[in-house]
Short mmCIF file of C-alpha atoms in Angstrom, two decimals:
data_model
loop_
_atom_site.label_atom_id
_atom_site.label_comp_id
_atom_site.label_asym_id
_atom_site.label_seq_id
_atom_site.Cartn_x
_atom_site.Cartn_y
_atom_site.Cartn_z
CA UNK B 24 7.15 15.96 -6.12
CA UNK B 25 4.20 13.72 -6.41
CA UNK B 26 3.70 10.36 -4.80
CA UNK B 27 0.38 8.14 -6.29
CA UNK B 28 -0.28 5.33 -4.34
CA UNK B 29 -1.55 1.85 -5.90
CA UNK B 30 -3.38 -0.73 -4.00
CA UNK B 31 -2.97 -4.17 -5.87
CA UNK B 32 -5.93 -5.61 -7.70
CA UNK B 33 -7.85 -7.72 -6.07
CA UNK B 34 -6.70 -12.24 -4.86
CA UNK B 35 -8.49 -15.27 -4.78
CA UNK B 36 -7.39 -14.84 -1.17
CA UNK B 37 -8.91 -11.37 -0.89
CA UNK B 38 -12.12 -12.61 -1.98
CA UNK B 39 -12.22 -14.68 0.41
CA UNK B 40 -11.63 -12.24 2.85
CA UNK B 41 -8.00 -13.94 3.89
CA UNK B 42 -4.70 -12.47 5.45
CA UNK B 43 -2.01 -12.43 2.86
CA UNK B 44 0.39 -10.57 4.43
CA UNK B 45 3.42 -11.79 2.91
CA UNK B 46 2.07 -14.96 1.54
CA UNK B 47 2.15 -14.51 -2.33
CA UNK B 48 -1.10 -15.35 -4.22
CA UNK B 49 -1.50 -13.46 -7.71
CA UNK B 50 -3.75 -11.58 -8.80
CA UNK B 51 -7.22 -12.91 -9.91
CA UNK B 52 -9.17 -11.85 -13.12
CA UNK B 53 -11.18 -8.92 -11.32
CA UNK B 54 -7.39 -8.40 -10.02
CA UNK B 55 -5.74 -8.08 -13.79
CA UNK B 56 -9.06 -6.12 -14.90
CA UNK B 57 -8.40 -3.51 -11.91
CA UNK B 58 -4.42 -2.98 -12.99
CA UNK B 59 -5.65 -1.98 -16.26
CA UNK B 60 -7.90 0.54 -14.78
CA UNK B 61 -5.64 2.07 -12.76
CA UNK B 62 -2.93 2.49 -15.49
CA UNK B 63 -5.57 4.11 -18.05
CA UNK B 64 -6.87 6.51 -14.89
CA UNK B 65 -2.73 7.60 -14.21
CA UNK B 66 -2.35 7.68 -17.87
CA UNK B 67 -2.43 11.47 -18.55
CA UNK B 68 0.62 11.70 -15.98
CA UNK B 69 4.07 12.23 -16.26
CA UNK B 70 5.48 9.36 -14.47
CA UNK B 71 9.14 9.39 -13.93
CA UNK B 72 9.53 6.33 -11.47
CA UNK B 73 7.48 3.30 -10.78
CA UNK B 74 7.95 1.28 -7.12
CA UNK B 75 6.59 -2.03 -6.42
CA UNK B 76 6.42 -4.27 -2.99
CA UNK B 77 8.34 -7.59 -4.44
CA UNK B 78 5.33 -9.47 -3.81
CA UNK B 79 3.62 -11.19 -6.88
CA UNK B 80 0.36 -8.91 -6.85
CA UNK B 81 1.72 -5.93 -6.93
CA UNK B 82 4.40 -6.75 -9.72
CA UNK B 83 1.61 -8.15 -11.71
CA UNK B 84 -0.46 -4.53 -10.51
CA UNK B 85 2.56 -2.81 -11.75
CA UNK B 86 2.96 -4.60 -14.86
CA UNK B 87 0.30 -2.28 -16.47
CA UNK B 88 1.68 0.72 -15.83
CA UNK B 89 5.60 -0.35 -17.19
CA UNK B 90 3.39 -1.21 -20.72
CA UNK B 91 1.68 2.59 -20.44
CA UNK B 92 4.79 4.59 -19.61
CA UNK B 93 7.34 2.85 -21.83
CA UNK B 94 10.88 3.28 -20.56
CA UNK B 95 9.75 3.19 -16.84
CA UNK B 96 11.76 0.54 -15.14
CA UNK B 97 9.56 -1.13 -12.27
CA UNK B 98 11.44 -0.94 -9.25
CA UNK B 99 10.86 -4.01 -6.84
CA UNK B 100 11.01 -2.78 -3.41
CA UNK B 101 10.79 -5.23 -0.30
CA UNK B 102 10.40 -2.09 2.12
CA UNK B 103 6.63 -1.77 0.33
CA UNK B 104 5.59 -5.20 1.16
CA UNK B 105 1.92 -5.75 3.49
CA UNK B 106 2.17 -5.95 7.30
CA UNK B 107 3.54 -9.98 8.43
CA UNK B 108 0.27 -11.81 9.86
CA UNK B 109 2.93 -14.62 10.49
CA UNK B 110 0.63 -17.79 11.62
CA UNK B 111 -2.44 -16.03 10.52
CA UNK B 112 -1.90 -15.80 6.90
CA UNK B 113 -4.23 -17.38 4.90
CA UNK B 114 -6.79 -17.36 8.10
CA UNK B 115 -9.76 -15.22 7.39
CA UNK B 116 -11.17 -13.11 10.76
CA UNK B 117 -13.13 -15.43 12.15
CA UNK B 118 -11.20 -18.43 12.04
CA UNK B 119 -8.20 -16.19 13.57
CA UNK B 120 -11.34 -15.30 16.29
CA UNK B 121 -12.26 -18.74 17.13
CA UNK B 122 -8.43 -19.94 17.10
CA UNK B 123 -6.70 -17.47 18.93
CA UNK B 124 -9.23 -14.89 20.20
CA UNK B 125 -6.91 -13.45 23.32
CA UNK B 126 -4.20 -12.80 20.70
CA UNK B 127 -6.19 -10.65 18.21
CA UNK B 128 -7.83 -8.87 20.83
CA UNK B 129 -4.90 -7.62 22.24
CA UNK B 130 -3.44 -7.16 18.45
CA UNK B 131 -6.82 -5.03 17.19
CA UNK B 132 -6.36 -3.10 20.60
CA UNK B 133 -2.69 -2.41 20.11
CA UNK B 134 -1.21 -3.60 16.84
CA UNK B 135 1.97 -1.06 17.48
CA UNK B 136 3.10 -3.30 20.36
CA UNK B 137 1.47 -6.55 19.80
CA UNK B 138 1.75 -8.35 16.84
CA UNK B 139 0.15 -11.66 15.34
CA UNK B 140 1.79 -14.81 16.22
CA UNK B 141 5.30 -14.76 14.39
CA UNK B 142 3.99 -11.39 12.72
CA UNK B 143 4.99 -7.91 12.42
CA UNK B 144 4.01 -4.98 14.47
CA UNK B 145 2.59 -1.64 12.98
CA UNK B 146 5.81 -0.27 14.72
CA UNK B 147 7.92 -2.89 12.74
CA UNK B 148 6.11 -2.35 9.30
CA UNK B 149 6.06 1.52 10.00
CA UNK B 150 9.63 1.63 10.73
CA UNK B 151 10.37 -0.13 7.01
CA UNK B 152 8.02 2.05 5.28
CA UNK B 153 9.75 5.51 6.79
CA UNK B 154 13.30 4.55 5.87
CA UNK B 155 11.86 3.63 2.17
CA UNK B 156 10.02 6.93 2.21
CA UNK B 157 12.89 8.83 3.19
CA UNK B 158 15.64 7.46 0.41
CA UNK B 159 13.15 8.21 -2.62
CA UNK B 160 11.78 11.56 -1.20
CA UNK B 161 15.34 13.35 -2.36
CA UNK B 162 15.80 11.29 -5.61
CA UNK B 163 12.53 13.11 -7.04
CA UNK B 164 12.48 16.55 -8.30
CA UNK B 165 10.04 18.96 -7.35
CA UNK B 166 7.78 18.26 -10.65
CA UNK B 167 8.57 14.64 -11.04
CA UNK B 168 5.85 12.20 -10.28
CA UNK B 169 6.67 8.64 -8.94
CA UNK B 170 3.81 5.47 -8.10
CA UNK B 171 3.87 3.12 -5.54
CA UNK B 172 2.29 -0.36 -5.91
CA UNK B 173 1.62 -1.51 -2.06
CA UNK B 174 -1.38 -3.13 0.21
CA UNK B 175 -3.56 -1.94 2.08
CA UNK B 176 -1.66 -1.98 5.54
CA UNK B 177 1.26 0.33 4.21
CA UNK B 178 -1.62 3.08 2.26
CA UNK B 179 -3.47 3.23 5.64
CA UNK B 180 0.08 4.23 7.35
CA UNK B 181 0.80 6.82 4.66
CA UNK B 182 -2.41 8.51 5.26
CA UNK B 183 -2.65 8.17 9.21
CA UNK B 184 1.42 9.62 9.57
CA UNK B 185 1.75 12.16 6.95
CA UNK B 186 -1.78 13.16 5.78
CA UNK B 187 -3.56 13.14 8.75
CA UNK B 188 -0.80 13.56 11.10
CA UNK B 189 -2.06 10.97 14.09
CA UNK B 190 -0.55 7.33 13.53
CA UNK B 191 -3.69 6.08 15.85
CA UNK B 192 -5.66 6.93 13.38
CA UNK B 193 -4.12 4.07 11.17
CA UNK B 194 -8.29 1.80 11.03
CA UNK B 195 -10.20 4.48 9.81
CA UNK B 196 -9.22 4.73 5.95
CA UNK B 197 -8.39 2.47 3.06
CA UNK B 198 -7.73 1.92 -0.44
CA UNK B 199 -10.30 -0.38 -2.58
CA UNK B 200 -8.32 -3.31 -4.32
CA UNK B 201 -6.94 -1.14 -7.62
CA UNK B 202 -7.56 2.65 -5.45
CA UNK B 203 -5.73 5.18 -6.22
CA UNK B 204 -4.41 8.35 -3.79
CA UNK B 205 -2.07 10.78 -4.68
CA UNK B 206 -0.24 13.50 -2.54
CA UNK B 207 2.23 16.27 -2.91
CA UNK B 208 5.49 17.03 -1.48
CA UNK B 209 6.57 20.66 -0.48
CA UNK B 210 9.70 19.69 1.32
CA UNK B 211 8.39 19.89 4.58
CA UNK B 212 4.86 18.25 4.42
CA UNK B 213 2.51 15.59 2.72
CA UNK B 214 -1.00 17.43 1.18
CA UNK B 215 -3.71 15.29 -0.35
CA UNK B 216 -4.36 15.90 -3.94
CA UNK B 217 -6.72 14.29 -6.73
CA UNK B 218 -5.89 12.56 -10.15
CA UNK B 219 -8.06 14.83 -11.45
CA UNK B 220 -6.52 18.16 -10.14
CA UNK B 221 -3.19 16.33 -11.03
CA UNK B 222 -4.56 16.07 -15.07
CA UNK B 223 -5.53 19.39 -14.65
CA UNK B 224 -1.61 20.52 -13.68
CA UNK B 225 -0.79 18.77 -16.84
CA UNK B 226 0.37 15.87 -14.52
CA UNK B 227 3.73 17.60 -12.50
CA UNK B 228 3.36 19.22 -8.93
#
């Protein structure tokens, strides 16, 4: 099976360099403009299912796709939803910094234990994220193809777990708003593929 990845287009909020975390702003112009992008660059696939975190940007990122692969059924799925910044949503870094600068230290230094103020842990968000991963995994056959529409928080745990195989590695990769990464499943481990070599398959694994 494959799994393609879709980070939402791009919020007012994310402009602005803000937390949304499970706040719910939609998706600005460059945001729309960066759906439709995505959908025309997955558009030589066959896609067989469609996921999407319940939050408004990612429904609206998804709403592309449903139009391109008619009688594809978005699937809203809470488990897909950004990491909880709880307090700090809507904050952008530096005003979390100046505000509550012992907190974030000790949440940039160990995010799997310590979590922002009424927040989520990575351990809490990765936990979510697994059991999701784990009840579409055997609903797939081994040629289908299925795309998630998520943030950037639950892409960077999906490449630091399964494709590079070291959760601490969860800061040193990420999606662009409207990014794209796709990966194959041979019933025992994630691989890293491209679109392109996807096309080139004539879009099954």
């Amino acid at each position: 099976m494959i799994l393609v990845w879709l980070r939402h287009g791009e919020t007012r909020a994310n402009r602005e360099q803000r937390y949304c975390g499970w706040s719910d702003p939609p998706l600005n112009r460059r945001g729309r403009e960066q759906a439709v992008q995505a959908a025309e660059a997955l558009s030589g696939l066959q896609v067989q299912r469609i996921w999407a975190s319940d939050l408004l940007r990612c429904r609206q990122t998804a709403e592309p796709l449903q139009s391109r692969f008619s009688g594809v059924e978005v699937e809203e799925a809470s488990r897909l939803r950004e990491l909880s910044f709880g307090k700090w949503e809507g904050l952008t870094y530096e005003e979390i910094r100046s505000r509550d600068p012992e907190r974030l230290q000790g949440w940039l230094t160990d995010p799997h234990r310590v979590s922002p103020p009424g927040g989520e842990t990575l351990t809490g968000m990765e936990s979510r994220l697994q059991r999701w991963l784990d009840s579409i995994t055997p609903e797939l056959a081994p040629g289908d193809v299925g795309v998630a529409v998520s943030h950037g928080g639950p892409i960077r745990w999906f490449v630091s777990r399964h494709l590079e195989g070291d959760p601490g590695k969860f800061w040193e990769r990420s999606l662009c708003h409207g990014g794209i990464l796709a990966a194959t499943w041979d019933q025992k481990e994630w691989r890293e593929v491209s679109v392109t070599e996807l096309m080139k398959r004539g879009g099954t694994g």
